[in-house]
PDB file of C-alpha atoms in Angstrom:
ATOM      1  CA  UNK O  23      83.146 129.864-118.217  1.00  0.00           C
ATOM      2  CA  UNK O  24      81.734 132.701-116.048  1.00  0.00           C
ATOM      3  CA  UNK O  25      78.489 130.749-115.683  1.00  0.00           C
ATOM      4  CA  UNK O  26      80.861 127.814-114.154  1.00  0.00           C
ATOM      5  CA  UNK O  27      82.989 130.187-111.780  1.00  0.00           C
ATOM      6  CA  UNK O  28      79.601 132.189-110.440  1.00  0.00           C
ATOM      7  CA  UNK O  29      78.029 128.780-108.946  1.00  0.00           C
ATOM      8  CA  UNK O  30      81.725 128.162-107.574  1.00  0.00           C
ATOM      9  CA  UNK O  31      81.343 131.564-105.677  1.00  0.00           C
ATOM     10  CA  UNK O  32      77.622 130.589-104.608  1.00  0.00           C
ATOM     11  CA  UNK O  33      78.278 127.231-103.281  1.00  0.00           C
ATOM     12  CA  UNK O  34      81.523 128.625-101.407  1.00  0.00           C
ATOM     13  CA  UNK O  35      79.180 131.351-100.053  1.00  0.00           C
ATOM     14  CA  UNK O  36      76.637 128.643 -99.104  1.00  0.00           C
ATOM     15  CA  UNK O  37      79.229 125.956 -97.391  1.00  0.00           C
ATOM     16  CA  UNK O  38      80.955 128.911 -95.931  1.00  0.00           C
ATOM     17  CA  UNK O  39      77.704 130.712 -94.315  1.00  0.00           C
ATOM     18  CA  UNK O  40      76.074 126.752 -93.012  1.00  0.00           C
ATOM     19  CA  UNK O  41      79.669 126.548 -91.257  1.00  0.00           C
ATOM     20  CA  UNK O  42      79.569 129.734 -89.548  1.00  0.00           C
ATOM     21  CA  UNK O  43      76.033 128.986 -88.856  1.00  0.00           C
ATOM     22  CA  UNK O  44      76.475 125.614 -87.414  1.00  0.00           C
ATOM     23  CA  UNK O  45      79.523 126.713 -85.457  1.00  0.00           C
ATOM     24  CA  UNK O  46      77.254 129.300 -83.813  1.00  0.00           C
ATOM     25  CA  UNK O  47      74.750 126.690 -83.283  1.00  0.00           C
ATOM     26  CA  UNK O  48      77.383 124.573 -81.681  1.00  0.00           C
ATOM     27  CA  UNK O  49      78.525 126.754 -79.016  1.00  0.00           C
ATOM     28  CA  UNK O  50      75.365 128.329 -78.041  1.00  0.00           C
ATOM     29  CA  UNK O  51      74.689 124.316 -77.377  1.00  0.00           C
ATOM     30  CA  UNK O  52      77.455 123.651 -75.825  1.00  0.00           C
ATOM     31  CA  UNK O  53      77.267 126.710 -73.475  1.00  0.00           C
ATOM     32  CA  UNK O  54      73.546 125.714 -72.900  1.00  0.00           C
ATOM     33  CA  UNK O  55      74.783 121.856 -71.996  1.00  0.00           C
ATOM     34  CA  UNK O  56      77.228 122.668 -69.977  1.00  0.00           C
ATOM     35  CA  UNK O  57      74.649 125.065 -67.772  1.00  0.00           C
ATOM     36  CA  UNK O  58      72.260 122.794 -67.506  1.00  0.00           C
ATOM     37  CA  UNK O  59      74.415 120.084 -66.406  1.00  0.00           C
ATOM     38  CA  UNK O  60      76.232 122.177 -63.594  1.00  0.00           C
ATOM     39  CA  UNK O  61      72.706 122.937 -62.446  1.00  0.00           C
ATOM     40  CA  UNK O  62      71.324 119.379 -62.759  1.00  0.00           C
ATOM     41  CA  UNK O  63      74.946 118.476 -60.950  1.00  0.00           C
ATOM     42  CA  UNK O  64      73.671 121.115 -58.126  1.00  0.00           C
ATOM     43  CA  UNK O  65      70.427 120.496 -57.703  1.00  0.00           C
ATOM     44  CA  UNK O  66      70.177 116.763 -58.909  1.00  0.00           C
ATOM     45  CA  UNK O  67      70.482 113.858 -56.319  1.00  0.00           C
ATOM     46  CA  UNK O  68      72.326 111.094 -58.120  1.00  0.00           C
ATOM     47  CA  UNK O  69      75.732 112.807 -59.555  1.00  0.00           C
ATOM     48  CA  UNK O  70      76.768 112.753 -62.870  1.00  0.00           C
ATOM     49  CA  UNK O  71      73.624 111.149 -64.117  1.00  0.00           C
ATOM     50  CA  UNK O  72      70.860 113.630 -63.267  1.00  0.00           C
ATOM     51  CA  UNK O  73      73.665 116.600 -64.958  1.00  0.00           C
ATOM     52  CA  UNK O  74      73.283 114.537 -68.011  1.00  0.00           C
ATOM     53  CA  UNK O  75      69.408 113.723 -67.412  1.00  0.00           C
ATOM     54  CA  UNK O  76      68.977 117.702 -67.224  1.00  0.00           C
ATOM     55  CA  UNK O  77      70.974 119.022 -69.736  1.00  0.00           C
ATOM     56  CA  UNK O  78      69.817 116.432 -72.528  1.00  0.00           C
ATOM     57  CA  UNK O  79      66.350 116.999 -71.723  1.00  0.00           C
ATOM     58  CA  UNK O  80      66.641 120.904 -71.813  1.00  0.00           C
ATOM     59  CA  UNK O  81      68.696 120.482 -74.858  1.00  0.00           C
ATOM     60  CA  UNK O  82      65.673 118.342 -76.544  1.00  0.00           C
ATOM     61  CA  UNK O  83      63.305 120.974 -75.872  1.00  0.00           C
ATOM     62  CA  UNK O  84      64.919 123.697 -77.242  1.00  0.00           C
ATOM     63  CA  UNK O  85      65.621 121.856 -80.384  1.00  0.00           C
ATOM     64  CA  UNK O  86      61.976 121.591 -80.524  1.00  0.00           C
ATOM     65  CA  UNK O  87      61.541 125.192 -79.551  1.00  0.00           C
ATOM     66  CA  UNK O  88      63.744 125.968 -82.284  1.00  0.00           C
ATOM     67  CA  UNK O  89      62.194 124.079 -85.010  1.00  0.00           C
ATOM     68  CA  UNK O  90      58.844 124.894 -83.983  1.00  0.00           C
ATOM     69  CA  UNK O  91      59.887 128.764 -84.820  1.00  0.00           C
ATOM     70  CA  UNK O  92      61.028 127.483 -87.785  1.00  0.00           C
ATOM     71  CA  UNK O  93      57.992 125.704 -89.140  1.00  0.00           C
ATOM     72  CA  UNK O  94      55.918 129.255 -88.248  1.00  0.00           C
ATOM     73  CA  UNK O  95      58.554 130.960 -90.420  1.00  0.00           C
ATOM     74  CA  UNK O  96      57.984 128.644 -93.124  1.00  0.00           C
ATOM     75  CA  UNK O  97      54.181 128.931 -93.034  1.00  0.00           C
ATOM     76  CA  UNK O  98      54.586 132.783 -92.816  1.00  0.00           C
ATOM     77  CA  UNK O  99      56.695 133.406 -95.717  1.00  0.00           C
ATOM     78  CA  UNK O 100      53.427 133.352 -98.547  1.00  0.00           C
ATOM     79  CA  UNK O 101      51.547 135.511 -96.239  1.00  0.00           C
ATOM     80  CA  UNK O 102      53.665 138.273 -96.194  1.00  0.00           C
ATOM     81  CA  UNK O 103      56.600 139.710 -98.272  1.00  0.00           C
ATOM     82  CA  UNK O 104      59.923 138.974 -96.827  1.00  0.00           C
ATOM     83  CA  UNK O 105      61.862 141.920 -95.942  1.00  0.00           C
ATOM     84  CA  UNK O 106      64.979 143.224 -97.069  1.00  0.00           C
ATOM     85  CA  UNK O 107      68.206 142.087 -94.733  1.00  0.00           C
ATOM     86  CA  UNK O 108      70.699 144.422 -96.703  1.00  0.00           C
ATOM     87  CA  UNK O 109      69.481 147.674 -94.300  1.00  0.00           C
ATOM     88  CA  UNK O 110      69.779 145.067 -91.059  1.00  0.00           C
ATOM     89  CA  UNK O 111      73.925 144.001 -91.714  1.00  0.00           C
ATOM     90  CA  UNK O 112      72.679 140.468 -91.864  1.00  0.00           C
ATOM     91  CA  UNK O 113      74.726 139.865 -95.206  1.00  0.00           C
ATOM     92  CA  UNK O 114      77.383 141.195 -93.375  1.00  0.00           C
ATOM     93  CA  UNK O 115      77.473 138.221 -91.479  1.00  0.00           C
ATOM     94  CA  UNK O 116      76.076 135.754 -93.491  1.00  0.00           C
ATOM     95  CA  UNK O 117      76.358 136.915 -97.459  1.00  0.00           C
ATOM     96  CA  UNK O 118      73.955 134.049 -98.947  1.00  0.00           C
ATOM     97  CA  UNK O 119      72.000 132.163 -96.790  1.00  0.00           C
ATOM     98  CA  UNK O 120      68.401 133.651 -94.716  1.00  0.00           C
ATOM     99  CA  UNK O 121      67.639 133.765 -91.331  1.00  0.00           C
ATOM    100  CA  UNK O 122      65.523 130.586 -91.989  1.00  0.00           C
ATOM    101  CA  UNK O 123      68.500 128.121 -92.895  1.00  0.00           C
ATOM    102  CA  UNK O 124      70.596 129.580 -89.911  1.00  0.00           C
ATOM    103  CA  UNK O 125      67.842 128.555 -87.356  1.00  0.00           C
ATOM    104  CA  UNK O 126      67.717 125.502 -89.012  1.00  0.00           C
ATOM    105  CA  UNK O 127      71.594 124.676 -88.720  1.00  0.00           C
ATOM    106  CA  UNK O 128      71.212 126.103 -85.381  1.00  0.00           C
ATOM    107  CA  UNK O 129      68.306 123.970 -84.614  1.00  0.00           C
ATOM    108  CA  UNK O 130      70.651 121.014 -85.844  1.00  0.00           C
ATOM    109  CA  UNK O 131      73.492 121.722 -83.815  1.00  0.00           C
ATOM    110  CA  UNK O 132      71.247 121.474 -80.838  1.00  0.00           C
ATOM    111  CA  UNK O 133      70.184 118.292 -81.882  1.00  0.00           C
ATOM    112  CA  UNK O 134      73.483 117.149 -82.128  1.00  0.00           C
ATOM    113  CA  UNK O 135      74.479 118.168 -78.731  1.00  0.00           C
ATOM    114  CA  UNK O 136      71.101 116.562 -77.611  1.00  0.00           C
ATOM    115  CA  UNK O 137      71.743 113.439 -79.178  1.00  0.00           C
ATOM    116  CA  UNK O 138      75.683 113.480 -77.551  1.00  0.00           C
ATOM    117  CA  UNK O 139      73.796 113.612 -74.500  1.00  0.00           C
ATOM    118  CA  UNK O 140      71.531 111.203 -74.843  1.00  0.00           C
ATOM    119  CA  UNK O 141      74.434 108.478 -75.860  1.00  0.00           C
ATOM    120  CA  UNK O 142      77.083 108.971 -72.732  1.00  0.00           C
ATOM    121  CA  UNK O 143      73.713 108.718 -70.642  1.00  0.00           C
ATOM    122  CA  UNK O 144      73.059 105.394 -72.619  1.00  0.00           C
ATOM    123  CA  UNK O 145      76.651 104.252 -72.233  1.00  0.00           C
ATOM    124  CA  UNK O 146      77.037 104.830 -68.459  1.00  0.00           C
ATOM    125  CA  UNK O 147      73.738 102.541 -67.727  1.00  0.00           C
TER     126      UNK O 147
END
């Protein structure tokens, strides 16, 4: 029975850290959206559509940014030991998960917001 209530405790850990991780992923992407789209709105010629243009395209490439530092932390990690976060306060913040699965529900957040984007652009042609 101890067995049963220890996974509990990890997968609550696990869904509670990917939350808190994708809700930081979400407004860093919306506060990155809504940037680029004021700037695309100043400094774009057709209106709405070249805010939308901007910020979806910005919002692409930092998803690929993102994922790109991801795929170099997954090729690093048999090269070298992984450090310790416990001296760091990362388990502070998030108690199960690694820096590696936050970027990644970053990274998917961004994609989300990208892919948002990418459909009002589609629905107002």
């Amino acid at each position: 029975m101890n067995n049963n209530s220890g996974k509990k405790t990890l997968l609550s850990g696990v869904l509670k850290d990917l939350v808190k991780a994708l809700l930081i992923g979400i407004i860093a992407g919306g506060a990155v959206t809504l940037v680029f789209f004021l700037a695309g709105l100043a400094f774009g010629g057709s209106g709405s559509a070249s805010g939308i243009e901007t910020s979806k395209n910005v919002l692409f490439l930092c998803t690929a940014v993102l994922m790109f530092i991801l795929a170099g932390m997954l090729l690093i990690k048999g090269k070298k030991p992984e450090k310790s976060y416990e001296e760091s306060g990362w388990r502070r913040h998030f108690s199960v998960i690694g820096p590696k699965s936050v970027l990644g529900a970053i990274a998917a957040a961004f994609a989300i917001w990208a892919i948002v984007m990418d459909y009002i652009q589609f629905s107002l042609k």
